[in-house]
Amino acid sequence: MAAPVFQPTSSRVINLRHDPDLSSDQLGGLLDLAQQVKQSRQRYAAALKGRYIALLFEKPSLRTRMTFELAIKQLGGDCVIQTGPIAEREPLKDVARNLARWTDAIVARTFTQETIDELARWSGLPVVNALSDLYHPCQALADVLTLKEHFGKLRGLKLAYVGDGNNVAHSLLLNCSRLGVNCTVATPSGYEPKAVIAAQATQFARMSGAQIEITHDAIGAVTGAHAVYTDVWASMGQESEAEQRRKTFAPYQVNEALLRHAHKDAVFMHCLPAKRGLEVTDDVMESRRCLAFDQAENRLHVQKALLLTMLQ
Ligand code: CP
Ligand code: NVA
């Protein structure tokens, strides 16, 4: 049998298949660049002129799709979009090699992480994970930028994530741990972050001096936290588990009573979409503590910085 023909991937290709694809130095530089891009939009208005990016969405999206489309267009580039299954009519490796002939990068939201990894392997293009079952790295980049802007620093802050140990929790762990942000994740038993990802974050934290903790104690996690973060209890693809999860996760709702244990100036964070009355109450969402819309705005700016880092 003939050997498979991968597209040759240059060692200079920068991917964001998952968070650690960016080195800690690249991560710090990207946050600085995002702040510059946010301040001087016009300066970058032609930076991606003549560059074309494929956006592939197997799952619904408001923020990720809109902010990638806007980011690309505001940088002077353009994009082509496909929604629905990526590899229904032909093998994924063929889709990837077609895209490699037409476009300069791929941004993909997929059911499985394997799809992201295979797109990168077979296309040889820079590939961005726009959310998979395991990671949501673009979200975490926007989140740490939002924290940095709000508090004027990252090192030494404490972020408490309360809820499901899911893709969003994984990416927060992998970024906070590298930036010196202490991160405690509180979940019901059986819904902890994957052990291998928690271990990776703990290793990063040793280098940055951050503390990483995984617990089942929501009040303990939130105590003294500068930021309290939550996400939906049933992620896209887990709809059939939603009813069961409502019962299991009820003690993990972020409400005013829980937030009373946090630092007095604590902020509330959510990647959105939020299910009011489940993982968060309406009054917390509508309170002055809530940074969810700043996070959503910052998706645009960090993704511009990411595209500039990958394609310039
Ligand atoms: N937070 C986020 O990724 O939102 P969308 O699912 O709307 O893209
Ligand atoms: N954990 C959620 C995040 C949505 C932005 C999901 O995967 O559906």
XYZ file of C-alpha atoms and ligand atoms in Angstrom:
328
model
C 0.000 0.000 0.000
C 1.311 3.439 -0.890
C 2.403 5.688 1.973
C -0.094 8.463 2.806
C 0.746 11.828 1.283
C 0.502 14.490 3.957
C 0.922 18.096 2.969
C 4.400 19.067 4.136
C 3.939 21.151 7.298
C 6.589 23.824 7.605
C 8.129 24.050 11.062
C 7.130 27.720 10.857
C 3.393 26.897 10.777
C 1.689 28.176 13.944
C -1.417 26.200 14.876
C -3.925 26.546 17.671
C -5.275 22.989 17.639
C -5.235 23.187 21.408
C -3.942 25.751 23.903
C -0.346 24.532 24.354
C 0.319 24.965 20.619
C 1.206 28.537 21.604
C 4.311 28.747 23.783
C 4.066 30.819 26.950
C 6.066 33.566 25.197
C 3.720 33.489 22.189
C 0.744 33.627 24.557
C 2.065 36.736 26.341
C 2.951 38.373 22.995
C -0.478 37.595 21.589
C -2.234 39.306 24.513
C -0.060 42.399 24.029
C -0.780 42.402 20.292
C -4.521 42.019 20.963
C -4.438 45.160 23.106
C -2.596 47.047 20.327
C -5.044 45.843 17.672
C -7.960 46.870 19.872
C -6.533 50.374 20.268
C -5.603 50.996 16.623
C -7.918 49.114 14.287
C -6.961 51.165 11.216
C -3.269 50.278 11.501
C -4.074 46.628 10.682
C -6.813 47.271 8.104
C -4.853 45.743 5.192
C -2.720 43.242 7.118
C -4.425 40.169 5.602
C -5.060 41.567 2.123
C -5.212 38.712 -0.388
C -5.449 36.031 2.333
C -8.380 33.613 2.391
C -9.476 31.549 5.361
C -11.835 28.559 5.497
C -14.326 28.595 8.368
C -15.866 25.170 9.058
C -18.652 24.795 11.622
C -20.048 21.382 12.529
C -21.961 22.928 15.475
C -23.952 26.168 15.924
C -22.192 29.436 16.796
C -22.967 33.121 17.218
C -19.833 34.657 18.735
C -17.122 32.499 17.191
C -18.451 32.645 13.673
C -19.262 36.364 13.721
C -16.002 37.396 15.377
C -13.873 35.326 12.998
C -15.722 36.705 9.973
C -15.398 40.260 11.284
C -11.778 39.821 12.345
C -10.766 38.539 8.911
C -12.676 41.274 7.070
C -11.450 44.075 9.349
C -7.883 42.877 8.670
C -8.480 43.125 4.914
C -8.759 39.394 4.229
C -11.746 37.276 3.276
C -13.270 33.954 4.256
C -15.347 31.096 2.916
C -17.745 29.314 5.244
C -19.161 25.808 5.451
C -21.643 24.695 8.089
C -22.579 21.078 8.823
C -20.533 17.870 8.849
C -17.011 18.475 7.483
C -16.383 15.085 5.985
C -19.731 13.611 4.987
C -19.227 13.187 1.238
C -15.521 12.361 1.211
C -12.733 11.470 3.635
C -11.466 14.212 5.927
C -7.957 13.852 4.531
C -9.295 14.743 1.069
C -11.236 17.750 2.375
C -8.068 18.975 4.112
C -5.955 18.627 0.961
C -8.551 20.491 -1.105
C -8.604 23.380 1.366
C -4.810 23.481 1.271
C -4.950 24.265 -2.468
C -7.348 27.202 -2.064
C -6.944 28.834 1.340
C -4.254 30.081 3.732
C -5.662 28.798 7.037
C -8.520 26.774 8.523
C -10.714 27.680 11.501
C -12.872 24.724 12.557
C -15.534 23.963 15.197
C -15.864 20.201 15.422
C -17.442 17.450 17.472
C -14.126 15.676 18.041
C -10.614 16.959 18.670
C -9.373 14.315 16.250
C -11.038 16.192 13.372
C -9.019 19.335 14.219
C -5.773 17.365 14.498
C -6.388 15.559 11.198
C -7.218 18.810 9.379
C -3.835 20.182 10.487
C -1.999 16.976 9.634
C -3.419 16.616 6.143
C -3.630 20.281 5.098
C -0.290 21.534 6.403
C -2.075 24.880 6.928
C -2.331 26.808 10.177
C -5.426 25.381 11.908
C -7.404 27.095 14.676
C -9.645 25.149 17.035
C -12.900 27.127 17.187
C -14.211 24.686 19.857
C -13.986 20.928 20.043
C -15.146 18.391 22.618
C -11.898 18.962 24.553
C -10.821 22.595 24.147
C -12.032 26.132 23.431
C -8.717 27.990 23.138
C -10.005 31.169 21.428
C -12.464 31.628 24.287
C -9.743 31.271 26.919
C -7.568 33.833 25.098
C -10.427 36.348 25.214
C -11.038 35.501 28.869
C -7.482 36.116 30.024
C -7.359 39.348 27.975
C -10.579 40.458 29.710
C -9.116 39.680 33.141
C -5.892 41.505 32.275
C -7.802 44.609 31.182
C -10.134 44.576 34.183
C -7.546 44.007 36.920
C -4.519 45.525 35.160
C -2.574 42.315 35.789
C -2.933 38.534 35.695
C -0.290 37.129 38.025
C -1.653 36.405 41.491
C -5.347 36.603 40.610
C -7.613 33.701 41.599
C -10.185 32.405 39.115
C -12.803 29.920 40.323
C -14.552 27.903 37.608
C -17.747 26.285 38.932
C -19.712 23.732 36.897
C -18.844 21.175 34.254
C -15.188 20.194 33.732
C -15.608 20.713 29.992
C -13.805 22.216 26.973
C -13.998 25.740 28.431
C -12.669 24.574 31.812
C -9.800 22.736 30.084
C -8.699 25.769 28.091
C -8.948 28.057 31.135
C -6.759 25.654 33.112
C -4.152 25.522 30.340
C -3.965 29.319 30.013
C -4.321 30.442 33.638
C -1.631 27.964 34.688
C 0.865 29.509 32.255
C 0.044 33.115 33.113
C 0.361 32.857 36.894
C -3.410 32.943 37.514
C -4.443 30.616 40.355
C -7.270 28.453 39.058
C -9.671 26.318 41.083
C -12.220 24.155 39.265
C -15.230 22.929 41.287
C -17.421 20.256 39.697
C -19.835 17.548 40.812
C -18.222 14.160 41.253
C -17.758 12.482 37.862
C -17.613 15.775 35.931
C -14.042 16.810 36.742
C -11.715 18.082 34.004
C -9.822 15.276 32.261
C -7.000 14.117 34.533
C -4.391 14.386 31.780
C -5.298 18.042 31.136
C -5.379 18.900 34.849
C -1.923 17.283 35.166
C -0.618 19.306 32.219
C -1.960 22.513 33.824
C -0.362 21.578 37.139
C 2.962 21.167 35.365
C 2.621 24.574 33.684
C 1.702 26.071 37.055
C 4.973 24.831 38.568
C 6.817 27.036 36.075
C 4.617 30.136 36.527
C 4.094 29.847 40.289
C 0.299 29.500 39.956
C -1.823 27.176 42.106
C -4.169 24.707 40.391
C -6.880 22.909 42.341
C -9.664 20.527 41.325
C -12.406 20.129 43.936
C -16.069 19.290 44.493
C -16.499 22.174 46.961
C -18.066 25.179 45.187
C -17.994 27.481 48.234
C -14.364 26.628 48.982
C -13.431 27.252 45.341
C -15.107 30.649 45.216
C -13.744 31.849 48.574
C -11.509 34.857 47.937
C -11.759 34.490 44.126
C -11.308 37.586 41.962
C -13.258 35.970 39.103
C -16.035 33.368 39.220
C -16.625 31.643 35.888
C -19.276 29.216 34.728
C -20.513 27.611 31.504
C -23.554 25.575 30.464
C -24.092 22.274 32.265
C -24.802 20.389 29.011
C -22.534 21.293 26.098
C -23.444 21.029 22.417
C -23.787 17.328 21.643
C -24.848 16.465 25.238
C -28.495 17.524 24.865
C -29.786 14.043 25.791
C -28.047 14.343 29.189
C -29.451 17.815 29.949
C -32.248 16.660 32.272
C -29.991 14.463 34.402
C -27.311 17.138 34.505
C -29.801 19.749 35.790
C -30.267 17.697 38.932
C -26.607 16.845 39.419
C -25.345 20.385 38.859
C -28.037 22.284 40.841
C -25.745 22.846 43.882
C -23.183 24.417 41.529
C -25.339 27.315 40.318
C -23.551 30.682 40.401
C -25.907 32.994 42.309
C -25.602 35.936 44.709
C -25.387 33.595 47.716
C -22.362 31.820 46.228
C -20.734 35.071 45.112
C -20.878 36.409 48.699
C -17.937 34.083 49.399
C -15.812 35.627 46.633
C -13.529 38.680 46.895
C -15.649 41.810 47.434
C -14.702 43.153 43.979
C -15.068 39.789 42.245
C -16.258 39.672 38.641
C -18.531 37.089 37.073
C -17.516 35.499 33.752
C -19.361 33.336 31.230
C -18.367 32.342 27.698
C -22.037 32.540 26.559
C -24.580 31.373 25.581
C -25.876 31.374 29.176
C -28.850 29.453 30.476
C -30.346 31.772 33.091
C -31.865 29.921 36.047
C -29.531 26.957 35.512
C -25.770 27.546 35.772
C -26.263 31.255 36.561
C -29.117 33.391 37.853
C -30.535 36.291 35.861
C -29.541 38.788 38.577
C -25.872 37.731 38.381
C -25.930 37.933 34.571
C -27.435 41.430 34.745
C -25.229 42.623 37.622
C -22.325 45.056 37.378
C -19.973 42.177 38.174
C -20.769 40.495 34.856
C -17.977 40.669 32.232
C -19.608 38.279 29.745
C -20.063 40.936 27.061
C -16.497 42.217 27.477
C -15.356 38.616 26.979
C -17.490 38.404 23.826
C -16.044 41.670 22.500
C -12.516 40.490 23.175
C -13.058 37.379 21.040
C -12.761 39.775 18.075
C -9.506 41.355 19.243
C -7.658 38.194 20.331
C -8.653 36.391 17.157
C -7.272 39.288 15.095
C -4.018 39.004 17.045
C -4.024 35.242 16.495
C -4.553 35.564 12.732
C -1.814 38.182 12.512
C 0.554 35.928 14.464
C -0.217 32.955 12.191
C -0.397 34.620 8.798
C 1.959 37.606 8.764
N -18.634 31.473 23.400
C -18.808 30.960 22.152
O -17.926 30.278 21.603
O -19.994 31.271 21.594
P -20.603 30.644 20.255
O -20.939 29.201 20.543
O -21.804 31.474 19.962
O -19.563 30.738 19.171
N -19.128 24.111 26.650
C -19.958 24.768 25.660
C -19.325 26.026 25.195
C -20.129 26.820 24.190
C -19.425 28.063 23.742
C -20.198 23.818 24.507
O -19.267 23.104 24.101
O -21.326 23.754 24.010
